[in-house]
Amino acid sequence: MRVDRPTLRRWLMLTPALLVTGVLFGVSMYYGISQSLGYLPFIGATRVSLDAYASVLGGATPAGREFWAALGFSLWVTGVSTLLSSVAALLLAVILSHRRRPAHQATLLALNANLALPHMVWAIALLLLLAQSGLIARVAAALGLIATPAEFPVLVRDQAGIGIILHYVSKEIPFLVLIVLAVLRTQGHAYAEVATTLGAGPWMRVWRVTLPLVWPGLSAGALLVFAFIFGAYEVPALLGVSYPRVLAVLALDYFLNADLNRRAEGMAISLIMTVVVLGVGILVRRIDGSER
Amino acid sequence: MARNAEDNLASGGGFSPWPAYLGYALLYLLLLGPVVGLVLYAGSTRWFFPDLLPATWTFETFWRQLSNARTQQAIGTSLLLGGVVTLLALVIALPAARTLGLERFPGRSLVLLLLFLPTIVPPLATGMGLNIIFLRLGLAGSLAGVVLVHLIPVLPYTIFALIGVFVRYDEGYEQQARTLGAGPLRILWQVTLPLAGPGIAVAALFAFLVSWSQYVLTLLIGGGQVITLPMLLFAAVAGGNPATIAALALIFAGPPLVAIALAARALTERTTTVGQQY
């Protein structure tokens, strides 16, 4: 078979990226799956079994007792954060897209600066601000709303995951606002003007004109946000409690255990997380596809 | 009527002005509040409830953290790691992004899918999978191993950012230079780089930031041997006092903020926004 030169050149240009991603990613999946099945020839474990999955999904082991609660907690935190940040980002972007240029540029810069702040820095700031004796509690005390720190609600390291949700809503809004703004900038205001001329109110316009326009970008961004939050470790570890824990914290805790069975269970949990995220991704793309 | 609608839109999208002001106030509070909080905490000594502001101020906590040998070593490791990862990512991503940005060909969407898969799959899963084989290969606990594993999340974002640059890139200028007798190196230096340079710089910035913020992958592959700033910070939260934690967090936040300030023009003039997530 003869391959023409442009085609050869094109695939040569793609090779380094495909090779590095393919090899690193492929190898990690291969050894991850092997380990979750208890198959590690170089330490003498050659029996393939689904024990780790059985114990995680339905066992009387510690992993089995905690898995479903952790899955529910992960989905709760991730779902609420993704939904709230998407809605808030849409509304903020609509408001911001109509501003004049200098103000607009300052806002863009502020949004980008927020994006650049590592999640860990943001989580620590929230931890200090929202603690029962934190800055916001002091403001509440100055306003006479509370008298002692204990009267301030527990907003970080709480059972319901409020601290984690607050973190992700505030940190993902700038990311999604920038995505929506980028779409709105290329579209201009023509559709919105037509809708206004035809008598649509502002809310109607957001719902019937802006949302359909930005939907492809917003849903792709929201999917990235969902996948990122669902798999993240640091923030729930810093802002969460020891029970319920998110799946990522549970998985890493088991994986770092010296007992090889626990390690296999940790690996199994992280692969189940991968399946969940890929499933959600396929679902979102399906819905997007069928709507167009 | 149309004129009216336009005015209406220009001044806040038809919403009455106060939600717009409220939106702005909320946004800036959200964006700046926590940073101001960190500065207050880092500069505080003897700050008891319910005092709104610290009774006395000091730079001492901050300087103590910054002059600490462990912190300096971690800053060095983080900068070296981020630099090497960024350079490698650019070298690998540039040819791929150029091809993906300029050409449409069979198999293109499959290539995109494979390259972006790591942004969806939890880094925890990839890190755990690589942990055992990197241990066996002697890569675990080494800077080289951590560089490799950082490439997994860094590459997709770099490629994504660079595709955005090359989609707007006009190859015609290169052809004209070639027709006029310029060699490949001269074209690269005098045509490609001036045209795509700012976009490449922004992509490099994002690559650096993704590596700089990485915690889980460094932990899983570095195995306590490669101590970056996030490692120190995570340990500090477990046992430090608020002022120390805040000071260290500010040191960690410094380079990203400086980098954004340097890239300010490129970022605001063309909405080059990237899924910087890590």
PDB file of N, CA and C in Angstrom, chain A residues 191-245:
ATOM      1  N   TYR A 191     -29.521  37.894  17.578  1.00  0.00           N
ATOM      2  CA  TYR A 191     -30.679  37.062  17.931  1.00  0.00           C
ATOM      3  C   TYR A 191     -31.426  37.658  19.116  1.00  0.00           C
ATOM      4  N   ALA A 192     -30.659  38.124  20.113  1.00  0.00           N
ATOM      5  CA  ALA A 192     -31.279  38.673  21.310  1.00  0.00           C
ATOM      6  C   ALA A 192     -32.075  39.929  20.957  1.00  0.00           C
ATOM      7  N   GLU A 193     -31.520  40.730  20.015  1.00  0.00           N
ATOM      8  CA  GLU A 193     -32.216  41.951  19.624  1.00  0.00           C
ATOM      9  C   GLU A 193     -33.517  41.623  18.913  1.00  0.00           C
ATOM     10  N   VAL A 194     -33.465  40.634  18.025  1.00  0.00           N
ATOM     11  CA  VAL A 194     -34.680  40.224  17.327  1.00  0.00           C
ATOM     12  C   VAL A 194     -35.729  39.777  18.330  1.00  0.00           C
ATOM     13  N   ALA A 195     -35.286  38.957  19.323  1.00  0.00           N
ATOM     14  CA  ALA A 195     -36.221  38.444  20.319  1.00  0.00           C
ATOM     15  C   ALA A 195     -36.851  39.585  21.106  1.00  0.00           C
ATOM     16  N   THR A 196     -36.014  40.608  21.424  1.00  0.00           N
ATOM     17  CA  THR A 196     -36.534  41.751  22.181  1.00  0.00           C
ATOM     18  C   THR A 196     -37.561  42.514  21.350  1.00  0.00           C
ATOM     19  N   THR A 197     -37.221  42.728  20.055  1.00  0.00           N
ATOM     20  CA  THR A 197     -38.127  43.433  19.167  1.00  0.00           C
ATOM     21  C   THR A 197     -39.467  42.711  19.091  1.00  0.00           C
ATOM     22  N   LEU A 198     -39.395  41.373  19.132  1.00  0.00           N
ATOM     23  CA  LEU A 198     -40.618  40.574  19.059  1.00  0.00           C
ATOM     24  C   LEU A 198     -41.318  40.484  20.403  1.00  0.00           C
ATOM     25  N   GLY A 199     -40.758  41.169  21.413  1.00  0.00           N
ATOM     26  CA  GLY A 199     -41.485  41.284  22.676  1.00  0.00           C
ATOM     27  C   GLY A 199     -41.070  40.304  23.758  1.00  0.00           C
ATOM     28  N   ALA A 200     -39.926  39.639  23.597  1.00  0.00           N
ATOM     29  CA  ALA A 200     -39.499  38.700  24.633  1.00  0.00           C
ATOM     30  C   ALA A 200     -38.886  39.460  25.809  1.00  0.00           C
ATOM     31  N   GLY A 201     -39.199  39.052  27.020  1.00  0.00           N
ATOM     32  CA  GLY A 201     -38.602  39.648  28.214  1.00  0.00           C
ATOM     33  C   GLY A 201     -37.215  39.061  28.426  1.00  0.00           C
ATOM     34  N   PRO A 202     -36.460  39.648  29.367  1.00  0.00           N
ATOM     35  CA  PRO A 202     -35.085  39.181  29.579  1.00  0.00           C
ATOM     36  C   PRO A 202     -34.989  37.692  29.942  1.00  0.00           C
ATOM     37  N   TRP A 203     -35.865  37.191  30.816  1.00  0.00           N
ATOM     38  CA  TRP A 203     -35.760  35.786  31.226  1.00  0.00           C
ATOM     39  C   TRP A 203     -36.087  34.866  30.062  1.00  0.00           C
ATOM     40  N   MET A 204     -37.145  35.240  29.344  1.00  0.00           N
ATOM     41  CA  MET A 204     -37.543  34.482  28.170  1.00  0.00           C
ATOM     42  C   MET A 204     -36.387  34.397  27.186  1.00  0.00           C
ATOM     43  N   ARG A 205     -35.656  35.559  27.034  1.00  0.00           N
ATOM     44  CA  ARG A 205     -34.555  35.592  26.078  1.00  0.00           C
ATOM     45  C   ARG A 205     -33.416  34.672  26.507  1.00  0.00           C
ATOM     46  N   VAL A 206     -33.097  34.670  27.798  1.00  0.00           N
ATOM     47  CA  VAL A 206     -32.032  33.788  28.285  1.00  0.00           C
ATOM     48  C   VAL A 206     -32.406  32.338  27.993  1.00  0.00           C
ATOM     49  N   TRP A 207     -33.687  32.001  28.261  1.00  0.00           N
ATOM     50  CA  TRP A 207     -34.131  30.615  28.156  1.00  0.00           C
ATOM     51  C   TRP A 207     -34.245  30.157  26.706  1.00  0.00           C
ATOM     52  N   ARG A 208     -34.830  31.032  25.829  1.00  0.00           N
ATOM     53  CA  ARG A 208     -35.130  30.597  24.471  1.00  0.00           C
ATOM     54  C   ARG A 208     -34.063  30.975  23.463  1.00  0.00           C
ATOM     55  N   VAL A 209     -33.249  31.988  23.749  1.00  0.00           N
ATOM     56  CA  VAL A 209     -32.252  32.419  22.762  1.00  0.00           C
ATOM     57  C   VAL A 209     -30.833  32.092  23.221  1.00  0.00           C
ATOM     58  N   THR A 210     -30.450  32.602  24.402  1.00  0.00           N
ATOM     59  CA  THR A 210     -29.063  32.435  24.837  1.00  0.00           C
ATOM     60  C   THR A 210     -28.726  30.976  25.124  1.00  0.00           C
ATOM     61  N   LEU A 211     -29.587  30.307  25.902  1.00  0.00           N
ATOM     62  CA  LEU A 211     -29.275  28.933  26.295  1.00  0.00           C
ATOM     63  C   LEU A 211     -29.055  28.014  25.089  1.00  0.00           C
ATOM     64  N   PRO A 212     -29.974  28.003  24.099  1.00  0.00           N
ATOM     65  CA  PRO A 212     -29.718  27.148  22.934  1.00  0.00           C
ATOM     66  C   PRO A 212     -28.419  27.500  22.223  1.00  0.00           C
ATOM     67  N   LEU A 213     -28.079  28.813  22.174  1.00  0.00           N
ATOM     68  CA  LEU A 213     -26.850  29.236  21.496  1.00  0.00           C
ATOM     69  C   LEU A 213     -25.618  28.686  22.195  1.00  0.00           C
ATOM     70  N   VAL A 214     -25.598  28.803  23.531  1.00  0.00           N
ATOM     71  CA  VAL A 214     -24.368  28.442  24.253  1.00  0.00           C
ATOM     72  C   VAL A 214     -24.378  26.979  24.688  1.00  0.00           C
ATOM     73  N   TRP A 215     -25.494  26.275  24.462  1.00  0.00           N
ATOM     74  CA  TRP A 215     -25.631  24.919  24.994  1.00  0.00           C
ATOM     75  C   TRP A 215     -24.469  23.979  24.649  1.00  0.00           C
ATOM     76  N   PRO A 216     -24.026  23.902  23.368  1.00  0.00           N
ATOM     77  CA  PRO A 216     -22.935  22.964  23.075  1.00  0.00           C
ATOM     78  C   PRO A 216     -21.692  23.247  23.926  1.00  0.00           C
ATOM     79  N   GLY A 217     -21.328  24.526  24.028  1.00  0.00           N
ATOM     80  CA  GLY A 217     -20.157  24.890  24.825  1.00  0.00           C
ATOM     81  C   GLY A 217     -20.383  24.654  26.298  1.00  0.00           C
ATOM     82  N   LEU A 218     -21.544  25.070  26.775  1.00  0.00           N
ATOM     83  CA  LEU A 218     -21.843  24.961  28.203  1.00  0.00           C
ATOM     84  C   LEU A 218     -21.934  23.499  28.636  1.00  0.00           C
ATOM     85  N   SER A 219     -22.573  22.655  27.829  1.00  0.00           N
ATOM     86  CA  SER A 219     -22.721  21.253  28.245  1.00  0.00           C
ATOM     87  C   SER A 219     -21.372  20.538  28.216  1.00  0.00           C
ATOM     88  N   ALA A 220     -20.525  20.883  27.226  1.00  0.00           N
ATOM     89  CA  ALA A 220     -19.185  20.285  27.199  1.00  0.00           C
ATOM     90  C   ALA A 220     -18.385  20.747  28.418  1.00  0.00           C
ATOM     91  N   GLY A 221     -18.493  22.031  28.750  1.00  0.00           N
ATOM     92  CA  GLY A 221     -17.799  22.560  29.923  1.00  0.00           C
ATOM     93  C   GLY A 221     -18.304  21.918  31.196  1.00  0.00           C
ATOM     94  N   ALA A 222     -19.641  21.771  31.289  1.00  0.00           N
ATOM     95  CA  ALA A 222     -20.229  21.167  32.483  1.00  0.00           C
ATOM     96  C   ALA A 222     -19.788  19.711  32.630  1.00  0.00           C
ATOM     97  N   LEU A 223     -19.631  19.019  31.496  1.00  0.00           N
ATOM     98  CA  LEU A 223     -19.162  17.629  31.552  1.00  0.00           C
ATOM     99  C   LEU A 223     -17.730  17.576  32.104  1.00  0.00           C
ATOM    100  N   LEU A 224     -16.877  18.493  31.626  1.00  0.00           N
ATOM    101  CA  LEU A 224     -15.503  18.571  32.145  1.00  0.00           C
ATOM    102  C   LEU A 224     -15.518  18.839  33.649  1.00  0.00           C
ATOM    103  N   VAL A 225     -16.390  19.757  34.060  1.00  0.00           N
ATOM    104  CA  VAL A 225     -16.497  20.102  35.477  1.00  0.00           C
ATOM    105  C   VAL A 225     -16.944  18.881  36.280  1.00  0.00           C
ATOM    106  N   PHE A 226     -17.963  18.183  35.761  1.00  0.00           N
ATOM    107  CA  PHE A 226     -18.467  16.989  36.449  1.00  0.00           C
ATOM    108  C   PHE A 226     -17.342  15.963  36.612  1.00  0.00           C
ATOM    109  N   ALA A 227     -16.651  15.669  35.512  1.00  0.00           N
ATOM    110  CA  ALA A 227     -15.586  14.659  35.559  1.00  0.00           C
ATOM    111  C   ALA A 227     -14.491  15.087  36.526  1.00  0.00           C
ATOM    112  N   PHE A 228     -14.162  16.377  36.492  1.00  0.00           N
ATOM    113  CA  PHE A 228     -13.092  16.862  37.353  1.00  0.00           C
ATOM    114  C   PHE A 228     -13.456  16.739  38.833  1.00  0.00           C
ATOM    115  N   ILE A 229     -14.656  17.183  39.186  1.00  0.00           N
ATOM    116  CA  ILE A 229     -15.060  17.148  40.599  1.00  0.00           C
ATOM    117  C   ILE A 229     -15.206  15.701  41.072  1.00  0.00           C
ATOM    118  N   PHE A 230     -15.802  14.865  40.211  1.00  0.00           N
ATOM    119  CA  PHE A 230     -16.045  13.479  40.606  1.00  0.00           C
ATOM    120  C   PHE A 230     -14.728  12.754  40.913  1.00  0.00           C
ATOM    121  N   GLY A 231     -13.661  13.118  40.201  1.00  0.00           N
ATOM    122  CA  GLY A 231     -12.400  12.414  40.385  1.00  0.00           C
ATOM    123  C   GLY A 231     -11.432  13.092  41.341  1.00  0.00           C
ATOM    124  N   ALA A 232     -11.776  14.288  41.839  1.00  0.00           N
ATOM    125  CA  ALA A 232     -10.804  15.083  42.588  1.00  0.00           C
ATOM    126  C   ALA A 232     -10.603  14.567  44.013  1.00  0.00           C
ATOM    127  N   TYR A 233      -9.388  14.710  44.474  1.00  0.00           N
ATOM    128  CA  TYR A 233      -9.043  14.213  45.815  1.00  0.00           C
ATOM    129  C   TYR A 233      -8.810  15.320  46.838  1.00  0.00           C
ATOM    130  N   GLU A 234      -7.982  16.308  46.498  1.00  0.00           N
ATOM    131  CA  GLU A 234      -7.502  17.272  47.505  1.00  0.00           C
ATOM    132  C   GLU A 234      -8.622  18.013  48.213  1.00  0.00           C
ATOM    133  N   VAL A 235      -9.543  18.581  47.437  1.00  0.00           N
ATOM    134  CA  VAL A 235     -10.562  19.445  48.037  1.00  0.00           C
ATOM    135  C   VAL A 235     -11.468  18.686  49.012  1.00  0.00           C
ATOM    136  N   PRO A 236     -12.050  17.538  48.594  1.00  0.00           N
ATOM    137  CA  PRO A 236     -12.854  16.802  49.582  1.00  0.00           C
ATOM    138  C   PRO A 236     -12.019  16.325  50.769  1.00  0.00           C
ATOM    139  N   ALA A 237     -10.726  16.060  50.552  1.00  0.00           N
ATOM    140  CA  ALA A 237      -9.883  15.647  51.674  1.00  0.00           C
ATOM    141  C   ALA A 237      -9.693  16.810  52.649  1.00  0.00           C
ATOM    142  N   LEU A 238      -9.578  18.032  52.117  1.00  0.00           N
ATOM    143  CA  LEU A 238      -9.350  19.192  52.979  1.00  0.00           C
ATOM    144  C   LEU A 238     -10.643  19.712  53.598  1.00  0.00           C
ATOM    145  N   LEU A 239     -11.740  19.691  52.846  1.00  0.00           N
ATOM    146  CA  LEU A 239     -12.973  20.333  53.300  1.00  0.00           C
ATOM    147  C   LEU A 239     -14.040  19.339  53.765  1.00  0.00           C
ATOM    148  N   GLY A 240     -13.747  18.020  53.689  1.00  0.00           N
ATOM    149  CA  GLY A 240     -14.745  17.025  54.049  1.00  0.00           C
ATOM    150  C   GLY A 240     -14.542  16.461  55.443  1.00  0.00           C
ATOM    151  N   VAL A 241     -15.453  15.562  55.830  1.00  0.00           N
ATOM    152  CA  VAL A 241     -15.344  14.868  57.118  1.00  0.00           C
ATOM    153  C   VAL A 241     -14.932  13.420  56.862  1.00  0.00           C
ATOM    154  N   SER A 242     -14.707  12.656  57.942  1.00  0.00           N
ATOM    155  CA  SER A 242     -14.243  11.285  57.725  1.00  0.00           C
ATOM    156  C   SER A 242     -15.388  10.351  57.324  1.00  0.00           C
ATOM    157  N   TYR A 243     -16.640  10.722  57.621  1.00  0.00           N
ATOM    158  CA  TYR A 243     -17.776   9.974  57.104  1.00  0.00           C
ATOM    159  C   TYR A 243     -18.962  10.897  56.921  1.00  0.00           C
ATOM    160  N   PRO A 244     -19.620  10.935  55.780  1.00  0.00           N
ATOM    161  CA  PRO A 244     -19.293  10.212  54.544  1.00  0.00           C
ATOM    162  C   PRO A 244     -18.101  10.828  53.799  1.00  0.00           C
ATOM    163  N   ARG A 245     -17.363   9.957  53.119  1.00  0.00           N
ATOM    164  CA  ARG A 245     -16.241  10.412  52.308  1.00  0.00           C
ATOM    165  C   ARG A 245     -16.602  10.274  50.835  1.00  0.00           C
TER     166      ARG A 245
END
